Short mmCIF file of C-alpha atoms in Angstrom, two decimals:
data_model
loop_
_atom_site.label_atom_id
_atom_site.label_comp_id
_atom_site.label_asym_id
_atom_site.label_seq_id
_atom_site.Cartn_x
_atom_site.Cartn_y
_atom_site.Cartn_z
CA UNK A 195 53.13 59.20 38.54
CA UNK A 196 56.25 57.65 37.05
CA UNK A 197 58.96 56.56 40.47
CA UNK A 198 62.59 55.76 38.79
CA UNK A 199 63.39 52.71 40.50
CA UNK A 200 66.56 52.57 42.69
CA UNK A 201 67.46 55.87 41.55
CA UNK A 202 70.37 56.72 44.13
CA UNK A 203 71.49 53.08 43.97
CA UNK A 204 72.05 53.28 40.02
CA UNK A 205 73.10 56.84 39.77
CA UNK A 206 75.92 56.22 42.68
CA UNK A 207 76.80 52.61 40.74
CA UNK A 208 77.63 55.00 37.81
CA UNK A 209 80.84 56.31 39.54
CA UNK A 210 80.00 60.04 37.92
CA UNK A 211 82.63 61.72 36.12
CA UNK A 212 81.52 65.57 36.12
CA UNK A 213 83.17 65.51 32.88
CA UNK A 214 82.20 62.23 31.60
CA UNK A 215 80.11 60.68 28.74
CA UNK A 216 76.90 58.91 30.15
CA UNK A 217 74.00 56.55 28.33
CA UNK A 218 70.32 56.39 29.59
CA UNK A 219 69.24 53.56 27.08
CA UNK A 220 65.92 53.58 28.16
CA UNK A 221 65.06 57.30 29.32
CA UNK A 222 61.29 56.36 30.09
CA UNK A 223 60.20 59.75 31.96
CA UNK A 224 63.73 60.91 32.76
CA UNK A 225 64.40 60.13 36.45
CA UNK A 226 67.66 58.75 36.30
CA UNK A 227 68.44 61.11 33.12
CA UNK A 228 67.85 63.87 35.70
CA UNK A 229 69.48 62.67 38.30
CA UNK A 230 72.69 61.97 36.02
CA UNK A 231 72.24 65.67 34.87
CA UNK A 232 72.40 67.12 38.25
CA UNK A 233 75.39 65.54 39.04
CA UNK A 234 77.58 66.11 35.64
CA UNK A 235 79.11 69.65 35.67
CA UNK A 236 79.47 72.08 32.54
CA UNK A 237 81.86 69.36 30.17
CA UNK A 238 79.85 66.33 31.30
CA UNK A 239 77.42 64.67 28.48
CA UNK A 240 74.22 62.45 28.36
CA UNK A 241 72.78 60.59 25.39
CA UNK A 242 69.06 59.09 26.11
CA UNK A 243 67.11 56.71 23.97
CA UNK A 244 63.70 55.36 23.99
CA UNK A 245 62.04 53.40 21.57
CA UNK A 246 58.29 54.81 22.51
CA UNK A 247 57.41 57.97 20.54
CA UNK A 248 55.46 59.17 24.13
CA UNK A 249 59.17 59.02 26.45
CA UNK A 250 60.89 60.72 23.47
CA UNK A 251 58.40 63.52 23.47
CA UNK A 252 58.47 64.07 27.01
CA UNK A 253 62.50 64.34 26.88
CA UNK A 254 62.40 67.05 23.92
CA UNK A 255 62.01 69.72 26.59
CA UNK A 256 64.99 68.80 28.68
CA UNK A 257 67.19 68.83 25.51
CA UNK A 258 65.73 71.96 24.35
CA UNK A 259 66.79 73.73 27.74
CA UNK A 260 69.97 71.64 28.64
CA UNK A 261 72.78 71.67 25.72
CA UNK A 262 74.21 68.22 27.38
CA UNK A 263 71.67 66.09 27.01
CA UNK A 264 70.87 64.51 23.83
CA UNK A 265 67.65 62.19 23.02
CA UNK A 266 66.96 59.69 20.30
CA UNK A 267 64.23 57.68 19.19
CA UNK A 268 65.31 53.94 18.69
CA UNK A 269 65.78 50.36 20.60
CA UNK A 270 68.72 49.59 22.71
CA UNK A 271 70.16 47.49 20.33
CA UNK A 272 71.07 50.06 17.94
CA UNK A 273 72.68 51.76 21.05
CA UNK A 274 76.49 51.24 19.41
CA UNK A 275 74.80 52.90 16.08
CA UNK A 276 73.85 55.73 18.07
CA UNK A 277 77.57 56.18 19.11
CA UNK A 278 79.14 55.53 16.18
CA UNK A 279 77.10 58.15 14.34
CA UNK A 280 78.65 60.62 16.93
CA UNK A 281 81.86 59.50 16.73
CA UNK A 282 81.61 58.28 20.42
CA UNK A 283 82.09 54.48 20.65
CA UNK A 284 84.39 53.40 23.23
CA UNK A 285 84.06 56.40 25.16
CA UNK A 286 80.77 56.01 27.52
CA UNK A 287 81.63 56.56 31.06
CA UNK A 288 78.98 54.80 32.22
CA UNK A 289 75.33 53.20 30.45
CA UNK A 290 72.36 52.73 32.53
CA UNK A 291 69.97 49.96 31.44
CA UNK A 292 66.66 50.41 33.18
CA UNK A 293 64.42 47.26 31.61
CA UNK A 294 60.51 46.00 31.55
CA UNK A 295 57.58 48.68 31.08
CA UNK A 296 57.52 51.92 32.67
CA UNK A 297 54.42 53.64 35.06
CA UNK A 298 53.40 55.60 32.07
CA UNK A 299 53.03 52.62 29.34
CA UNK A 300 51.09 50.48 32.41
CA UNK A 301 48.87 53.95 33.05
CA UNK A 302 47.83 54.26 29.86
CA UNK A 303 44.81 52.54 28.84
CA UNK A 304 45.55 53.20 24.81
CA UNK A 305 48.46 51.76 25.09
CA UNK A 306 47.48 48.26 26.17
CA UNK A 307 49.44 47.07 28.22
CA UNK A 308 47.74 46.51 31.59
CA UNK A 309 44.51 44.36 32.44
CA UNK A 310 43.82 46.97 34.78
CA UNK A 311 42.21 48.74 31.98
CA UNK A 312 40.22 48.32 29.33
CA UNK A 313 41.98 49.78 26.02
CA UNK A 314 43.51 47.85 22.43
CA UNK A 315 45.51 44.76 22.95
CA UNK A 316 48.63 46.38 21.74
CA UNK A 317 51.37 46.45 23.68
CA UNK A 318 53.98 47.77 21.61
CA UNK A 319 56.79 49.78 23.02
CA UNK A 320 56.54 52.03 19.92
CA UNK A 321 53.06 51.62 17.91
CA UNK A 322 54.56 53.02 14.91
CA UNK A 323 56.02 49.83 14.55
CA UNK A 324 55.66 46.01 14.11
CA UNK A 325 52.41 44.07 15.08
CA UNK A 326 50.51 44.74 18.05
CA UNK A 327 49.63 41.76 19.89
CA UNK A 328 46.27 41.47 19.17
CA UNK A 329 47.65 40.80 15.79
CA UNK A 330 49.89 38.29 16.47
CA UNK A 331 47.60 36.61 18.69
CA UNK A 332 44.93 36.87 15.60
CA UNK A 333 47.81 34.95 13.35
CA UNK A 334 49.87 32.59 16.02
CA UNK A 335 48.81 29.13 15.42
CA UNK A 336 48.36 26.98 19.69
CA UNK A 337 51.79 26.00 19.54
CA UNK A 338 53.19 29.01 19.24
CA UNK A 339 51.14 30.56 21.90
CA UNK A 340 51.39 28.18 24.32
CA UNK A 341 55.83 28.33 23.62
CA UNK A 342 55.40 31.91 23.85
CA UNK A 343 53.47 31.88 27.81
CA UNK A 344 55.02 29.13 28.62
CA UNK A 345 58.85 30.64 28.03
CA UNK A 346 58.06 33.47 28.14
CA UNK A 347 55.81 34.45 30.89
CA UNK A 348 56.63 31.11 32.68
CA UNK A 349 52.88 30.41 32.58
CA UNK A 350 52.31 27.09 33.71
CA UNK A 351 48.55 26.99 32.65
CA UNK A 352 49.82 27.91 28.75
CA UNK A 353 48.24 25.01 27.25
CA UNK A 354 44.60 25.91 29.04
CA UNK A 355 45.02 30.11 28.07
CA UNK A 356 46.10 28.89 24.16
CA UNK A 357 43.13 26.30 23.70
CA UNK A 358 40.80 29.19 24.90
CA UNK A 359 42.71 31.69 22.46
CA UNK A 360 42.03 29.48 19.97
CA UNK A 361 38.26 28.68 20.69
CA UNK A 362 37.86 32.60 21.23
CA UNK A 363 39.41 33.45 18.02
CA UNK A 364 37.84 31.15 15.89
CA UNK A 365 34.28 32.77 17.23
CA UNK A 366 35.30 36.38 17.62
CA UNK A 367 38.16 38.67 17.88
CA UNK A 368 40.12 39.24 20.95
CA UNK A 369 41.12 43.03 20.43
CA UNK A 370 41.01 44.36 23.47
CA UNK A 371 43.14 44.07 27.11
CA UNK A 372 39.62 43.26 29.31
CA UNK A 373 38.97 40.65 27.16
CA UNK A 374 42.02 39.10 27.02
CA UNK A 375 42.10 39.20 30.98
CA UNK A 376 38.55 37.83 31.42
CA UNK A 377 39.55 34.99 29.15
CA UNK A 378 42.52 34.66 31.16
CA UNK A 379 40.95 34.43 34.59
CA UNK A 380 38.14 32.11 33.17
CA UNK A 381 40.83 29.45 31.55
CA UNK A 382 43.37 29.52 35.12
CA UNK A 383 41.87 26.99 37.64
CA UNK A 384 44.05 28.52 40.60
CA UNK A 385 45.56 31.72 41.43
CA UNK A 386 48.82 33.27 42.40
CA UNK A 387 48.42 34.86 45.91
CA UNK A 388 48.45 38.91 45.18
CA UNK A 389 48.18 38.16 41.47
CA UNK A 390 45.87 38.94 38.87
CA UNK A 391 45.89 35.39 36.88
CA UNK A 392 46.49 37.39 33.77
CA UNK A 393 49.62 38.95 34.76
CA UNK A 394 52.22 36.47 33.13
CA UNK A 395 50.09 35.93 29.82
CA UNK A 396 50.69 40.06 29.58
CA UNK A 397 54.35 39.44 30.38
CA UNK A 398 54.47 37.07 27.78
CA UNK A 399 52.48 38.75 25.21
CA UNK A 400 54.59 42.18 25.67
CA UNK A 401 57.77 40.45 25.30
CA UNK A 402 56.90 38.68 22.32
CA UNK A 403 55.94 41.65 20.46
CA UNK A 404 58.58 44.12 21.45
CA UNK A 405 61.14 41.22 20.67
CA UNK A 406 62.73 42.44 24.64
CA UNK A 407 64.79 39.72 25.40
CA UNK A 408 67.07 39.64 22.46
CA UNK A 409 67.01 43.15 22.33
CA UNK A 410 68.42 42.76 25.25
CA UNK A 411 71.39 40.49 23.88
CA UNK A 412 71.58 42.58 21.56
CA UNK A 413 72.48 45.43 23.70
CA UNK A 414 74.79 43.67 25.53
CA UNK A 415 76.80 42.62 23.39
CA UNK A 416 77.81 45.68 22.58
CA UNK A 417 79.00 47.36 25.66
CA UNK A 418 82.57 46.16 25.65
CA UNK A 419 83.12 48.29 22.33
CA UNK A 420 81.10 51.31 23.88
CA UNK A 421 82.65 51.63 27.52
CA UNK A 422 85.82 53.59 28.06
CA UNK A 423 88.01 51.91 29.98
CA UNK A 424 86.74 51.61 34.02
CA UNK A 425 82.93 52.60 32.43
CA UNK A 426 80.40 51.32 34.27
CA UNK A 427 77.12 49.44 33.06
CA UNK A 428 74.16 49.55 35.57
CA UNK A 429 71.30 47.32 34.68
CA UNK A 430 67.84 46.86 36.23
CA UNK A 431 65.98 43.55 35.64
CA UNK A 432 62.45 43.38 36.92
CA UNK A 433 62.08 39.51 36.31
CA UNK A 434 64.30 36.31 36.43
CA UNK A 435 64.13 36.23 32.20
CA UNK A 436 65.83 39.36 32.00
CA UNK A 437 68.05 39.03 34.89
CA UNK A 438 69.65 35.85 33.98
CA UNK A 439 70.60 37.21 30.24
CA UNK A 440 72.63 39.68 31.73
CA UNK A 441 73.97 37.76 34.92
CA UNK A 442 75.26 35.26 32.38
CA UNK A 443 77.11 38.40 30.20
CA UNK A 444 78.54 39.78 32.81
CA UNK A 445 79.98 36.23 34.05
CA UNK A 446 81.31 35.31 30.25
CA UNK A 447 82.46 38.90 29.80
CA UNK A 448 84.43 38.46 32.98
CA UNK A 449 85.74 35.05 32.55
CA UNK A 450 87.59 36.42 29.02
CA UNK A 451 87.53 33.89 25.32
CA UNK A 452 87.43 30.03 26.10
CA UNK A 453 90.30 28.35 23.57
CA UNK A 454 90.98 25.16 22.51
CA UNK A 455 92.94 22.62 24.96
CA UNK A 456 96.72 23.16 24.05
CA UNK A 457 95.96 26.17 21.84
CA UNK A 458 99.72 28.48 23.19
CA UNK A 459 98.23 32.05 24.41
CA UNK A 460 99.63 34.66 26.64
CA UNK A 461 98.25 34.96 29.56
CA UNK A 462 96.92 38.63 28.64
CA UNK A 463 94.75 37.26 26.22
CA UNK A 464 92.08 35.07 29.00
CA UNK A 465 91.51 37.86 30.88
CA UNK A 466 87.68 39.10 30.05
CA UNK A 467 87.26 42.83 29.10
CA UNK A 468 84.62 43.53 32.21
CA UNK A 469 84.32 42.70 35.59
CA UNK A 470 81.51 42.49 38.34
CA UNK A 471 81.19 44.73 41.10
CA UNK A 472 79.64 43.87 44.11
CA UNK A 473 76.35 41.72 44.49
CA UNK A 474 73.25 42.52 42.94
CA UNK A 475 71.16 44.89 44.41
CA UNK A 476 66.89 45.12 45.44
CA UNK A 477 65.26 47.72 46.07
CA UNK A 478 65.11 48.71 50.26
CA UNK A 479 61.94 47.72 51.87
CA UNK A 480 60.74 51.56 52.25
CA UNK A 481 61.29 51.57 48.25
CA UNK A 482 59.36 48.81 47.83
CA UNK A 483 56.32 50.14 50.15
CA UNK A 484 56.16 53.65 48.34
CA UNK A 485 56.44 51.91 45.04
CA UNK A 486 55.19 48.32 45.06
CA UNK A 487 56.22 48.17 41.27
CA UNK A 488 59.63 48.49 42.46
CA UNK A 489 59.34 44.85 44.38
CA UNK A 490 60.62 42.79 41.74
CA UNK A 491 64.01 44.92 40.41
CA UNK A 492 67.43 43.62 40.98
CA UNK A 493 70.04 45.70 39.82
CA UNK A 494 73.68 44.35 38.55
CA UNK A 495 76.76 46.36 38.28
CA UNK A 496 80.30 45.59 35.91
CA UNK A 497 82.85 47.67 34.92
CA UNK A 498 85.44 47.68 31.67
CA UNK A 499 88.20 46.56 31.97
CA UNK A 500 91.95 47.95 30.14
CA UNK A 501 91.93 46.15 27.14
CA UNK A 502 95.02 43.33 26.90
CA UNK A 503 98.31 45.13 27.42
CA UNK A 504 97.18 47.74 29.61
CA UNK A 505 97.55 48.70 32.78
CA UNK A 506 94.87 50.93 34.34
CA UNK A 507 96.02 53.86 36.15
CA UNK A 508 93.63 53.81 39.66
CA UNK A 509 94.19 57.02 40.67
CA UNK A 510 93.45 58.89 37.09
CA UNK A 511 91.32 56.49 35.43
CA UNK A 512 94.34 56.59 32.29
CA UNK A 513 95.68 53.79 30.59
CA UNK A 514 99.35 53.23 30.27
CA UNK A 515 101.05 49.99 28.09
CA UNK A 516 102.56 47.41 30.40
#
């Protein structure tokens, strides 16, 4: 059973509009697209995405009984073509970015992304599309591999997992999850306390083929054009990889343009177009013991700022020129 991770955190983080325009880039099974739902009134609106064919289908329902939720089939990073389509950039309220693999993908053997069971090294967030990674395993040459776990799934045992890759390739193919894992565990001369040895060679391998982290910057980058002024973005990271990408756009989007030494600008024009709010928040202990796939999540919170020349109105959320 799929458990939305810091669901009341996230949803309160959104500051809810009743009337407002809100994003679910990554509506998984729809527990914080619900939760948004129940607390917009009549005029309020949510757009959902999801790359995965499987979270798409399972949101069709909702939109078929609620006219104020909208879903479409597509990465994050084509979130501001989504918008523009509908005529709706720069007016999101608030976008919720809920990252990594969700309870469903993991459950399901076919879809191969867990070592837990046995199914086709795939991996893919949507299998329509792209290479699976038993295919790019089947064509990476040891370098690659090795860059890939190494930076990727901060493996520090890469070199040992690609030589046996290589050795297991060149004898048979490696097609499915168990067999990756076996090879895994047999390669790794120590383990991780409360880890499966294979766990960051899947991290690795999933993030390489579904291209996450710069879809991620590409997402990101973005937001400033798709936020109304005083939107919120809400993002949940479930490792450092992910985390640091967007603690370092929040920071530059807060800090404003960098000029030139001596280069005459009005003061207007350094300030950045978002700021942070508050400190990151984990999920509470009791989370974390009902859902242990909840333990890693940290969840960041900025806000938009009124662009240069205006002054944001607290009390009404309007804009007026200073």
């Amino acid at each position: 059973m799929h458990k939305p991770v810091l669901l009341e955190e996230s949803v309160a983080a959104l500051a809810l509009d009743p009337c407002g325009l809100y994003i679910d880039a990554t509506f998984g099974r729809g527990g914080h697209s619900r939760a948004i739902l129940a607390r917009l009134g009549a005029a309020g609106r949510l757009i959902a995405l999801d790359r995965d064919p499987d979270a798409v289908a399972a949101a069709r329902p909702l939109a078929a009984l609620d006219s104020r939720f909208s879903i479409f089939q597509g990465r994050f990073g084509a979130l501001g073509e989504v918008l523009a389509q509908a005529g709706l950039r720069g007016q999101a309220n608030g976008i919720l970015l809920d990252l990594g693999v969700s309870s469903p993908q993991l459950d399901t053997a076919r879809r191969g992304f867990s070592f837990g069971s046995d199914g086709p090294l795939d991996m893919r967030m949507d299998p329509q599309s792209g290479e699976s990674a038993a295919q790019w395993l089947a064509r990476a040459d040891q370098d690659e591999i090795v860059a890939v776990l190494r930076d990727l799934g901060e493996e520090r045992f890469a070199r040992r997992i690609g030589r046996a890759i290589l050795e297991t390739r060149a004898s048979g193919e490696l097609l499915t999850t168990s067999q990756l894992a076996d090879l895994v565990a047999r390669a790794v001369p120590t383990r991780e306390p409360g880890k499966h040895p294979a766990t960051r060679t899947f991290q690795a391998l999933r993030i390489q083929v579904n291209d996450e982290l710069n879809e991620i910057q590409r997402c990101l980058a973005q937001i400033p054009d798709l936020l109304a002024t005083a939107g919120r973005l809400v993002v949940i990271s479930f490792h450092s990889l992910e985390d640091r990408i967007v603690k370092r756009f929040i920071r530059q989007e807060s800090r404003g343009p960098v000029f030139p030494k001596g280069v005459p600008v009005r003061a207007a024009e350094t300030h950045g177009c978002l700021r942070a709010l508050g400190k990151p928040v984990r999920p509470s202990p009791e989370e974390v013991a009902a859902n242990p796939r909840a333990r890693s999540a940290i969840m960041r919170v900025a806000e938009r700022l009124a662009p240069s020349g205006i002054e944001l109105d607290a009390r009404h959320g309007s804009g007026r020129v200073s």
